[in-house]
XYZ file of C-alpha atoms in Angstrom:
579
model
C 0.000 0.000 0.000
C 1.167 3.433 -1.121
C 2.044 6.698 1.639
C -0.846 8.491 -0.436
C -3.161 5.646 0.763
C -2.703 5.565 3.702
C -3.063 9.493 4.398
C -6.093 9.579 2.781
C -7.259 6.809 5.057
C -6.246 8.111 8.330
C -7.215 11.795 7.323
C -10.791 11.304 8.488
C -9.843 10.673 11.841
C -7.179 13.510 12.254
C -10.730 15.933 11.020
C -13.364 14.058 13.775
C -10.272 14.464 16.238
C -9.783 18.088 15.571
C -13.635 19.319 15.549
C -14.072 17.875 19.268
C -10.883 19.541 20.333
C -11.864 22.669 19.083
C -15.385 22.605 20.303
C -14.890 21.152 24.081
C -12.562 24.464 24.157
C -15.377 26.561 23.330
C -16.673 28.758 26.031
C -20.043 30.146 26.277
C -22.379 30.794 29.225
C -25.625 30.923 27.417
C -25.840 27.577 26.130
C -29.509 28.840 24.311
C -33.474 27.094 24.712
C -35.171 25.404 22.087
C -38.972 24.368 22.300
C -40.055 20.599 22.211
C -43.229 19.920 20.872
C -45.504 16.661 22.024
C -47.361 15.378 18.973
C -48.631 12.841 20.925
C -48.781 12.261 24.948
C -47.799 8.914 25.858
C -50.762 6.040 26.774
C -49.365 2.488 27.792
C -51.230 -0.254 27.198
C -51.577 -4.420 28.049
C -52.630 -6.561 26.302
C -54.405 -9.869 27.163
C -52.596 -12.024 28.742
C -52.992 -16.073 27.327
C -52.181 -19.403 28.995
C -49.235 -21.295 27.707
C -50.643 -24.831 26.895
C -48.955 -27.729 29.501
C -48.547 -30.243 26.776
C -48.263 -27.868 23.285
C -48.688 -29.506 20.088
C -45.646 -30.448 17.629
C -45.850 -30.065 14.153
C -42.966 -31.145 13.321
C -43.224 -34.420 11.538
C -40.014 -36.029 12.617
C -40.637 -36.030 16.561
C -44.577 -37.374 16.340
C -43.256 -40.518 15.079
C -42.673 -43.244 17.797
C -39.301 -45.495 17.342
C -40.367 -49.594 17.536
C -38.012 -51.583 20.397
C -37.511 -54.795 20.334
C -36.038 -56.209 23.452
C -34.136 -59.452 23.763
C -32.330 -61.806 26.341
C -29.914 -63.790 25.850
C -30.176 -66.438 28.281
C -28.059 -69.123 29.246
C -28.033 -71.991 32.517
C -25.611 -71.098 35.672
C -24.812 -73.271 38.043
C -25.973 -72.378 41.558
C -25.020 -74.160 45.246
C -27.685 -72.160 46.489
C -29.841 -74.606 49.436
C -32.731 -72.560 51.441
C -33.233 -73.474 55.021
C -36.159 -74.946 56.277
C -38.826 -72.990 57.773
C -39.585 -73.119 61.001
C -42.520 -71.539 63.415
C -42.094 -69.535 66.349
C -42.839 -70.594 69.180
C -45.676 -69.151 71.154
C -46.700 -69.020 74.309
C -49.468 -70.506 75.815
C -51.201 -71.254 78.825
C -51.859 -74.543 79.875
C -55.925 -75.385 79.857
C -56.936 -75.515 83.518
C -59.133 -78.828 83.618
C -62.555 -77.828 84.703
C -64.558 -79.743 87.568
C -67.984 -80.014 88.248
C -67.666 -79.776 92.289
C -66.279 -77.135 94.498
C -65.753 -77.291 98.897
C -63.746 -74.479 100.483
C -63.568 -73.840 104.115
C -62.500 -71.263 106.463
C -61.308 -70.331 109.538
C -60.440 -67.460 111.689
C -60.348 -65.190 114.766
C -63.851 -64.521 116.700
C -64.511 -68.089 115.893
C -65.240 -67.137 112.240
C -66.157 -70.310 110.175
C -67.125 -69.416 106.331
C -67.918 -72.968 104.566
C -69.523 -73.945 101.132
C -69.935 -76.669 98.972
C -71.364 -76.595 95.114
C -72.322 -80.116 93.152
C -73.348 -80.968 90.093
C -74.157 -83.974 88.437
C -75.316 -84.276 84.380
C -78.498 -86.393 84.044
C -78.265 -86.167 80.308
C -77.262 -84.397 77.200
C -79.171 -81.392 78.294
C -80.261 -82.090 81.631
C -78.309 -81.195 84.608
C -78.842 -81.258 88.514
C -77.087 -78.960 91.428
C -76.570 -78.194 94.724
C -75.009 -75.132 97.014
C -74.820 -75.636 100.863
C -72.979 -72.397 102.636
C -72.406 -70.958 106.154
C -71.354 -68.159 107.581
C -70.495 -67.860 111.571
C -69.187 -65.891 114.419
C -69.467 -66.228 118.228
C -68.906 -62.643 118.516
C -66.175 -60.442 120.680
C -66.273 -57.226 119.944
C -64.849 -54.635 122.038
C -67.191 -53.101 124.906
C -69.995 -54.181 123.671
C -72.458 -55.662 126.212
C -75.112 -57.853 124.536
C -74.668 -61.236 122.227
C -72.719 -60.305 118.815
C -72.609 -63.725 117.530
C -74.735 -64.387 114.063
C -75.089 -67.178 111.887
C -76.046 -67.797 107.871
C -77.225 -70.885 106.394
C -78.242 -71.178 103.783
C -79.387 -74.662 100.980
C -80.221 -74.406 97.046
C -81.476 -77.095 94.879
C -81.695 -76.273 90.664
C -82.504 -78.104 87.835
C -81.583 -76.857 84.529
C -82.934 -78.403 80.786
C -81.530 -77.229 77.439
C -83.354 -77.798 74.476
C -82.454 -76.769 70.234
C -85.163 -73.726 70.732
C -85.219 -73.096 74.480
C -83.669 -73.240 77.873
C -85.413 -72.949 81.236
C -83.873 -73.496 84.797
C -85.784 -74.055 88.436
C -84.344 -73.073 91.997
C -85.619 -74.266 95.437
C -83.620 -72.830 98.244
C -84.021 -72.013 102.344
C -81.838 -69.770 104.383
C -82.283 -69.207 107.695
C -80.329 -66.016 109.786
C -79.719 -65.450 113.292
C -78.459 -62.012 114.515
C -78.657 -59.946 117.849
C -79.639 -56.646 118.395
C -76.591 -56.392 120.383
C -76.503 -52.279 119.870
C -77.483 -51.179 122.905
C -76.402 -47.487 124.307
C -73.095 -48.128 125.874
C -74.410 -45.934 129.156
C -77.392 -48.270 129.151
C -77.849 -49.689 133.280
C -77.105 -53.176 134.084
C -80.353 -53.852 135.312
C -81.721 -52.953 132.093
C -78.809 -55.505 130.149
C -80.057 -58.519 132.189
C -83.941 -57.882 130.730
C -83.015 -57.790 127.243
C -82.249 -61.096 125.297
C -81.222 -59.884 121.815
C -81.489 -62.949 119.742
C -83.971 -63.011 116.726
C -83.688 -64.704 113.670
C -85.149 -64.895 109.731
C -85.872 -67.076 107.555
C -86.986 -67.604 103.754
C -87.905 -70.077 101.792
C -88.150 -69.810 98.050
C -89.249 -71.147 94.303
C -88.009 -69.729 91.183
C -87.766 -70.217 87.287
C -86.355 -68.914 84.009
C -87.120 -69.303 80.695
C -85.588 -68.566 77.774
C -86.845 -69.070 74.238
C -84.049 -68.519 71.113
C -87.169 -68.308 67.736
C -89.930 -66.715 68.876
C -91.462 -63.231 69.812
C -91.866 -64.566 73.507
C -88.159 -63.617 74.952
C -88.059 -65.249 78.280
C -89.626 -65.352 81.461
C -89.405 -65.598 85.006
C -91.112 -66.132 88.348
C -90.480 -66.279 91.734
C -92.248 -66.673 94.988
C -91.330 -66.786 98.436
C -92.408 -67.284 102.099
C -90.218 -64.721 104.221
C -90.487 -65.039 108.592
C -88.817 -64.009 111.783
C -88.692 -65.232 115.476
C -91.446 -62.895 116.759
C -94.377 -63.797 114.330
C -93.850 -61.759 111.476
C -94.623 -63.201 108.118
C -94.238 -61.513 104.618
C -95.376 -63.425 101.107
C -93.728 -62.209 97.432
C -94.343 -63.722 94.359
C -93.964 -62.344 90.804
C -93.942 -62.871 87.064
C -92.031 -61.388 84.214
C -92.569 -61.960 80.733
C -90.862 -60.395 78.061
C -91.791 -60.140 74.036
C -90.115 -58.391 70.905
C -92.094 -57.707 67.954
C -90.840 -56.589 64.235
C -93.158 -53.723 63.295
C -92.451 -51.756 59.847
C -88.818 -52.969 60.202
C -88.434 -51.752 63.862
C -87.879 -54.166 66.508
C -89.890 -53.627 69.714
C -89.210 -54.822 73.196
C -92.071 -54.937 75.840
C -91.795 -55.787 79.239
C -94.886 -56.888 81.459
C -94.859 -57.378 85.535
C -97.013 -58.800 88.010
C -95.148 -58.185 91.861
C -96.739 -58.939 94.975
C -96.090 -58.358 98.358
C -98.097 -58.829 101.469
C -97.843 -59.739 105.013
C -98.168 -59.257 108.592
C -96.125 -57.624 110.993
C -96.176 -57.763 114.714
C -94.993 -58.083 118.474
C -96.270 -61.036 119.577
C -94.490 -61.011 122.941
C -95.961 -58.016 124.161
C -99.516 -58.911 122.517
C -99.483 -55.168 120.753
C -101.426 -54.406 117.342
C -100.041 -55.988 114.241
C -99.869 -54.134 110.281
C -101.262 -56.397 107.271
C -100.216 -55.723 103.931
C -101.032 -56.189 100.269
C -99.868 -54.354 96.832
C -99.350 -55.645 93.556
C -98.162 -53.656 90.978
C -98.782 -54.104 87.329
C -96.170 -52.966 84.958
C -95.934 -52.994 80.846
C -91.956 -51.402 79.344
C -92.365 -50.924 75.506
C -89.086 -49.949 74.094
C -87.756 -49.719 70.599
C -84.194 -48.570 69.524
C -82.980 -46.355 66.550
C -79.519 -46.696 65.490
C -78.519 -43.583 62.937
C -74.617 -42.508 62.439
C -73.053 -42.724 65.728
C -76.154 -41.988 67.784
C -78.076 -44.972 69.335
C -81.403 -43.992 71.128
C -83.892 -46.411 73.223
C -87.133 -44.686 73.192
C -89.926 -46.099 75.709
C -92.512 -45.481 78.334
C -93.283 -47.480 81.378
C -96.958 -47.686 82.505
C -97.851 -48.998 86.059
C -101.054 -49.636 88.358
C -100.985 -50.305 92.024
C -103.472 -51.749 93.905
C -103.172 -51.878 97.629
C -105.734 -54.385 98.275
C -105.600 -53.821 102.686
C -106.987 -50.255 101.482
C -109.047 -50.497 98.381
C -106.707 -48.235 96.713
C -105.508 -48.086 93.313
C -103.267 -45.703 91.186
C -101.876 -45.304 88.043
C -98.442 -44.200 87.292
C -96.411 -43.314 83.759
C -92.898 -42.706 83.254
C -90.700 -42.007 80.691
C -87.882 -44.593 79.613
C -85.536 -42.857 77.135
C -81.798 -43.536 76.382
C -79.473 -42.281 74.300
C -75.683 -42.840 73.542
C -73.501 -41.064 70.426
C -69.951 -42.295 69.979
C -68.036 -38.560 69.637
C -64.341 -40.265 69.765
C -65.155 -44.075 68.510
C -64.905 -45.927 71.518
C -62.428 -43.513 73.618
C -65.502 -40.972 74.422
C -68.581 -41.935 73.893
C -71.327 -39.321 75.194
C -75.368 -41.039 76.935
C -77.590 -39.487 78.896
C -81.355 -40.689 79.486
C -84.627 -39.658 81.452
C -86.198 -42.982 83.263
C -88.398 -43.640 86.501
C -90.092 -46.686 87.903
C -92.267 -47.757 90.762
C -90.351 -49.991 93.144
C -91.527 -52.524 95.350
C -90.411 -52.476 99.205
C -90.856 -55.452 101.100
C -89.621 -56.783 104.582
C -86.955 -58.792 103.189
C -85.450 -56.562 101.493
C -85.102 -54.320 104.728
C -83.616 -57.210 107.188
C -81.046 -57.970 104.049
C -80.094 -53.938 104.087
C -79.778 -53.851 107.798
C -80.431 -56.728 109.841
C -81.130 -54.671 112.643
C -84.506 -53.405 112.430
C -86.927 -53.838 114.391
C -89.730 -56.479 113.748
C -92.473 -54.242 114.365
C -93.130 -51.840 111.641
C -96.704 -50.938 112.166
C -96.013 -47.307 112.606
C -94.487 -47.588 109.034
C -96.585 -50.017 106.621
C -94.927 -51.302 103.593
C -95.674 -49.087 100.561
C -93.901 -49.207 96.861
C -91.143 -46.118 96.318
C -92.725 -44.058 93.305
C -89.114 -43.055 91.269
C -90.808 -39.890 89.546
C -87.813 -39.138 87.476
C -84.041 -40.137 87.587
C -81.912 -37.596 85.014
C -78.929 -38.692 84.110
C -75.929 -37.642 81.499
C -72.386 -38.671 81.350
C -69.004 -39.257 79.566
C -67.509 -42.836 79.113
C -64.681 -44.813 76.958
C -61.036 -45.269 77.038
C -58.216 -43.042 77.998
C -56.039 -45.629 76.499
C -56.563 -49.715 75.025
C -56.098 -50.641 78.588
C -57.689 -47.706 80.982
C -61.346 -47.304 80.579
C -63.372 -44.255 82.101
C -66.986 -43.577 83.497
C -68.081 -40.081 84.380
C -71.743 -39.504 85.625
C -74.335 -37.053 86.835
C -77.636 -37.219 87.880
C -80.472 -36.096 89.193
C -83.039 -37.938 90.676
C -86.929 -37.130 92.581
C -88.672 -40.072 94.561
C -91.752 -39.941 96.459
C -91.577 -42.653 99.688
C -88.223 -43.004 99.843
C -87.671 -45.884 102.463
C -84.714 -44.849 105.075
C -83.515 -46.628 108.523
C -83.701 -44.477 111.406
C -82.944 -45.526 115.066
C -85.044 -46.203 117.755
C -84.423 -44.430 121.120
C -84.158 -45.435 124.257
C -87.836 -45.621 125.306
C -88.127 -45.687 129.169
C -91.755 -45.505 129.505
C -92.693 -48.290 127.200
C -90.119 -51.250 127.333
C -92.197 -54.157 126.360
C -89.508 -56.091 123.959
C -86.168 -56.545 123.294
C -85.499 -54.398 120.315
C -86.816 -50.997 122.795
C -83.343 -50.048 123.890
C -82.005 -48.132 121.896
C -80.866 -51.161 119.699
C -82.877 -51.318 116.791
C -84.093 -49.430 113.707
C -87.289 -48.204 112.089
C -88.162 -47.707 108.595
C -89.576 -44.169 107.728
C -90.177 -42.593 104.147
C -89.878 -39.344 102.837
C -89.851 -37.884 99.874
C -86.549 -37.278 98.574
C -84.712 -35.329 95.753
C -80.884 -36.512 94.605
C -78.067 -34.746 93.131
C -75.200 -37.055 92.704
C -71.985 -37.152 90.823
C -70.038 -40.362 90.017
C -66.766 -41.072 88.501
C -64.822 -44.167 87.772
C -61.086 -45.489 86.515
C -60.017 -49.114 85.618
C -57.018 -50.373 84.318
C -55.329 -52.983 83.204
C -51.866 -51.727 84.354
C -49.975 -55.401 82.816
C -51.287 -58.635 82.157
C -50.215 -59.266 85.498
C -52.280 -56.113 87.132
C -55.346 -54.391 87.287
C -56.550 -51.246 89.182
C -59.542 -49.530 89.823
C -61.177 -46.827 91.485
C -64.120 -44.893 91.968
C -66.115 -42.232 93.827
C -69.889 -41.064 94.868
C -70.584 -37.558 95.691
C -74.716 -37.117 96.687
C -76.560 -34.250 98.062
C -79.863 -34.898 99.313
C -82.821 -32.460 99.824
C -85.886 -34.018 102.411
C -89.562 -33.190 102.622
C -90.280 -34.110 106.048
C -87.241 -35.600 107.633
C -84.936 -33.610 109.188
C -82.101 -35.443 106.958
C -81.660 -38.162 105.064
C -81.074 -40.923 107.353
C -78.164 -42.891 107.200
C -77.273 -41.913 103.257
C -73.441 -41.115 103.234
C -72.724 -38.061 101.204
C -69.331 -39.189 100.049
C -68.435 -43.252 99.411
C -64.931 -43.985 97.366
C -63.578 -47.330 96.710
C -60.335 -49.234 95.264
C -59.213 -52.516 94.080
C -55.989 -53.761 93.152
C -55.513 -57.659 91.815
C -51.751 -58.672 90.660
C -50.541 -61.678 89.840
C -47.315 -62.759 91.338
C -46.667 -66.152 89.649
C -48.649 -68.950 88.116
C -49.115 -70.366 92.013
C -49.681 -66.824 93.807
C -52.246 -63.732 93.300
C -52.745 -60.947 95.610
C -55.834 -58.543 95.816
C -57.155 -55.512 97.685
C -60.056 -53.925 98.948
C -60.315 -50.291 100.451
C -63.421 -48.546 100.756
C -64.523 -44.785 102.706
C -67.701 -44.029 103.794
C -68.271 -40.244 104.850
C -70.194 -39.136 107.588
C -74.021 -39.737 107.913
C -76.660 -37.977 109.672
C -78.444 -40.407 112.383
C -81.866 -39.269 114.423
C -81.122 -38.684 118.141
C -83.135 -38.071 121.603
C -81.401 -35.254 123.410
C -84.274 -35.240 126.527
C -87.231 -37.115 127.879
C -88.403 -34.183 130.223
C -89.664 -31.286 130.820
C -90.188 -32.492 127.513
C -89.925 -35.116 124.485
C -86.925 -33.115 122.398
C -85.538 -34.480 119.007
C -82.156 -34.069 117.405
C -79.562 -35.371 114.982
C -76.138 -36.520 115.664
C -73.825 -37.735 113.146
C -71.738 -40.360 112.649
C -68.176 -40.306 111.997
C -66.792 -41.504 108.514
C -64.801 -44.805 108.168
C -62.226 -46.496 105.961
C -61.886 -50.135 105.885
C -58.632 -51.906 104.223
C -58.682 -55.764 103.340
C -56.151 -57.973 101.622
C -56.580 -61.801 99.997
C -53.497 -63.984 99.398
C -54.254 -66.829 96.906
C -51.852 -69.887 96.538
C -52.705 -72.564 93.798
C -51.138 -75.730 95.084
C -52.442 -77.625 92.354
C -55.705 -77.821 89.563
C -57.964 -79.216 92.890
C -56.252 -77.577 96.063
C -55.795 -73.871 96.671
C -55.511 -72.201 99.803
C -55.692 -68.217 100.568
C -55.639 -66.304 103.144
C -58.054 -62.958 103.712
C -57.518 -60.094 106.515
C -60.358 -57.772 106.266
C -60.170 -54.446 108.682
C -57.109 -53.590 108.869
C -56.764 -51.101 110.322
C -58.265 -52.850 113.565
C -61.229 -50.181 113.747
C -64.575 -51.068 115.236
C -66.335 -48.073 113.234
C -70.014 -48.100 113.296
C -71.386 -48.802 110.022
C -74.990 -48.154 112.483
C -75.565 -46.188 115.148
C -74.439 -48.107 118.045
C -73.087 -50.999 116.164
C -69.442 -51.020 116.181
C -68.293 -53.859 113.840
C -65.218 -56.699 114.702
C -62.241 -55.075 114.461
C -58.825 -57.721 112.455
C -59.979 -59.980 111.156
C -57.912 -63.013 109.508
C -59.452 -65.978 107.834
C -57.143 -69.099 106.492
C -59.122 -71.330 104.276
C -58.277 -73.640 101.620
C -60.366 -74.609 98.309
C -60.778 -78.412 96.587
C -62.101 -78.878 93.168
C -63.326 -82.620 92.454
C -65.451 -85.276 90.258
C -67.545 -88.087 91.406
């Protein structure tokens, strides 16, 4: 390339270089204004916004077509010195199956010449036929502390059943006698010697009975049963019971339908035959009918009934009719760890002698001041929680609230100076009175299955009771709590506990005969009572144990005046055998 060239190509540059030298050293203050004119002011716009497709579409020819793969193996034999084991099942373990026997004895012995005996037979006539027997007896000669009169008592007691089990039905018969001696050995501890030598506190009961069940597996006639017995005591009394209770279940438009039906009587004759006074005579029978039917829907399950019942007191040409509602209902809110019921019910429940003497044998045999009249349960409210806090702990909580009309409650008899005709006058014996009575109770209850080796369980009662005419409820402990503990220490040995508390109770009292007759309460303390049992299994017939009930050694007074034994140990042994 030429000089001439090359100047001419560089001369451009040496021109731009020159011109911006010359004007950057150009200085002028007014640098001048020019005008800008907006044709058109700005507007900024969006336009719609679309939705890119997921799976867009190819046109392109090459990619839509789909290559063809043929796969092959190419396979040939290996030797293998491969051997499995044999399998082989765990082992599991299991309890030996205790043999069964068809007879039972046990006897035992202990302090204040306790004797507790009882022996159970049975013997199969046939296929479905089967005979049995149960003797038992219970015994003490007494010894408790300062107390003055007889404490000794005595239970025997002899049942005879028959039982005959057919393809469609079942039925079983019971014959049985028990006679009971006690003493009304609760005499005022301040009572005069003079007045101990009169009294002989011995009396006894006795009850004979019939009974049977029937049970039906195809047919709208459930089962049955009835009952009667001949109930008497040492000073003339008499009392007669017999009922029947048939039950039927119906399908109506797809429901099924439960009813109940009743026929209870009770009547006797009470007396003092030693002193020749007046005597009470008896008579009620109470016809019932219980139709129930029960919807199931979601979680909710709801009994919905009525019970319907007429007394007539045939001593009194009376009669009256009484209905009550009989409604359940349950609803599972946690599957089986909370389950939610509540229910409005009532009833009209018989009294009868019996029933009082087995309650507290205590009371007097004269109740003429206080006939025997049914207990009309006007409504019994109730609502609660139960389930499981865990698989092995399962929970009960319960309120309620409850109204009865003749509510039948023990209440002591005072010392009556002016009057002492019979044995049960000194201050060592109980009346029955009835009032009517309203209830507000809470109960709550734990048990758990701690291993497979222990279980545990307690539970409480609060009550408050409201009277109509009594100045308290007699003898009704506010607050009762109770506990039981069973472990098993080996295949041979089990242990188990009992402790109870009963709060205090309210008790009628005579404060004065004169200047004048003057009433009062007093009230008796609370009590706790502790007892252990010690089981040994010697082998599948002999067993032995070995029970110790109060221990705590206190003679608390589960009645006014009656302080109960205080230790008490009882070794005993068990022997299961065949003819």
């Amino acid at each position: 390339m030429s000089n001439s060239t090359k100047i001419l190509r560089l001369l451009p540059i040496f021109l731009l270089f020159f011109f911006q030298f010359s004007v950057g050293q150009k200085k002028d203050d007014n640098i001048g204004t020019e005008v800008v004119n907006v044709v058109k002011p700005y507007s900024p716009t969006i336009s719609d916004a679309f939705k890119v497709k997921e799976t867009p579409s190819l046109q392109d020819d090459e990619t839509s077509k789909r290559e063809t793969i043929n796969y092959s193996i190419f396979s040939f034999p290996v030797a293998s010195t491969f051997v499995p084991l044999k399998g082989k099942a765990e082992n599991v373990e299991k309890e030996a199956t205790e043999k069964g026997y068809k007879n039972y004895a046990s006897l035992g012995l202990g302090n204040y010449t306790f004797i507790n005996a009882a022996l159970f037979v049975t013997e199969n006539l046939s296929d479905h036929e089967v005979v049995g027997g149960m003797f038992r007896h219970q015994s003490s000669q007494g010894g408790i502390k300062d107390v003055v009169l007889n404490d000794e008592f005595y239970t025997t007691s002899l049942d005879l059943s028959y039982g005959n089990q057919q393809k469609n039905s079942s039925w079983i018969s019971d014959l049985g006698f028990q006679n009971q001696v006690y003493n009304w050995y609760g005499a005022p501890s301040d009572i005069a010697t003079t007045f101990v030598d009169l009294i002989n506190p011995n009396h006894s009961y006795s009850n004979f009975y019939l009974g049977t069940k029937v049970k039906f597996n195809a047919s709208f006639f459930q089962e049955a049963a009835l009952k009667y017995s001949h109930f008497w005591d040492s000073y003339g009394s008499k009392e007669n019971r017999f009922f029947v209770k048939p039950s039927f279940e119906f399908d109506i438009a797809g429901e099924k339908i439960k009813t109940l039906f009743s026929a209870d009587y009770v009547g006797g004759t009470l007396g003092r035959n030693e002193a020749g006074g007046n005597t009470n005579t008896y008579g009620i029978t109470n016809f019932g009918v219980q139709p129930s039917f029960i919807m199931n829907k979601d979680n909710w399950s709801i009994n919905v009934g009525a019970a319907v019942y007429y007394s007539l007191d045939s001593k009194h040409s009376d009669s009256k009719l009484f209905v009550y509602p009989e409604v359940t209902a349950s609803l599972k809110v946690v599957g089986d760890y909370m389950i939610f019921y509540s229910g409005l019910t009532g009833g009209l429940e018989h009294n009868s002698y019996r029933d009082f003497t087995n309650e507290n044998p205590f009371v007097s045999t004269n109740l003429s001041v206080s006939p025997i009249v049914p207990t009309n349960k006007q409504y019994d409210l109730f609502a609660g929680l139960k389930g499981k806090l865990a698989n092995s702990v399962n929970y009960t909580i319960k309120g309620t609230y409850k109204s009865e009309k003749n509510k039948s409650l023990f209440k002591h008899n005072e010392f009556d100076v002016f009057g002492l005709h019979d044995n049960y006058q000194y201050g060592n014996s109980f009346s029955v009175v009835y009032d009517d009575l309203k209830t507000l109770c809470f109960y709550g209850e734990i048990k758990a299955d701690l291993s497979k080796k222990v279980a545990f369980g307690i539970n409480g009662t609060f009550s408050n009771f409201s009277t109509t005419n009594e100045k308290e409820a007699w003898n009704l402990p506010a607050l009762k709590m109770g506990s039981n503990l069973a472990v098993s220490i080996s295949k041979k040995w089990k242990v188990g506990s009992e402790l109870f508390f009963v709060g205090e109770r309210k008790e009628f009292k005579q404060i004065a005969f004169e200047p004048a007759y003057i009433e009062g309460v007093q009230t008796l303390d609370s009590y706790f009572d502790a007892n252990i049992t010690i089981d040994y299994k010697h082998t599948d017939r002999l067993s032995g144990y070995l029970k110790c009930n109060n221990l705590t050694n206190q003679n608390y007074q589960k009645w006014v005046n009656y302080p109960v034994q205080g230790l008490q140990v009882v070794l005993g042994a068990n022997y299961k055998f065949d003819f």
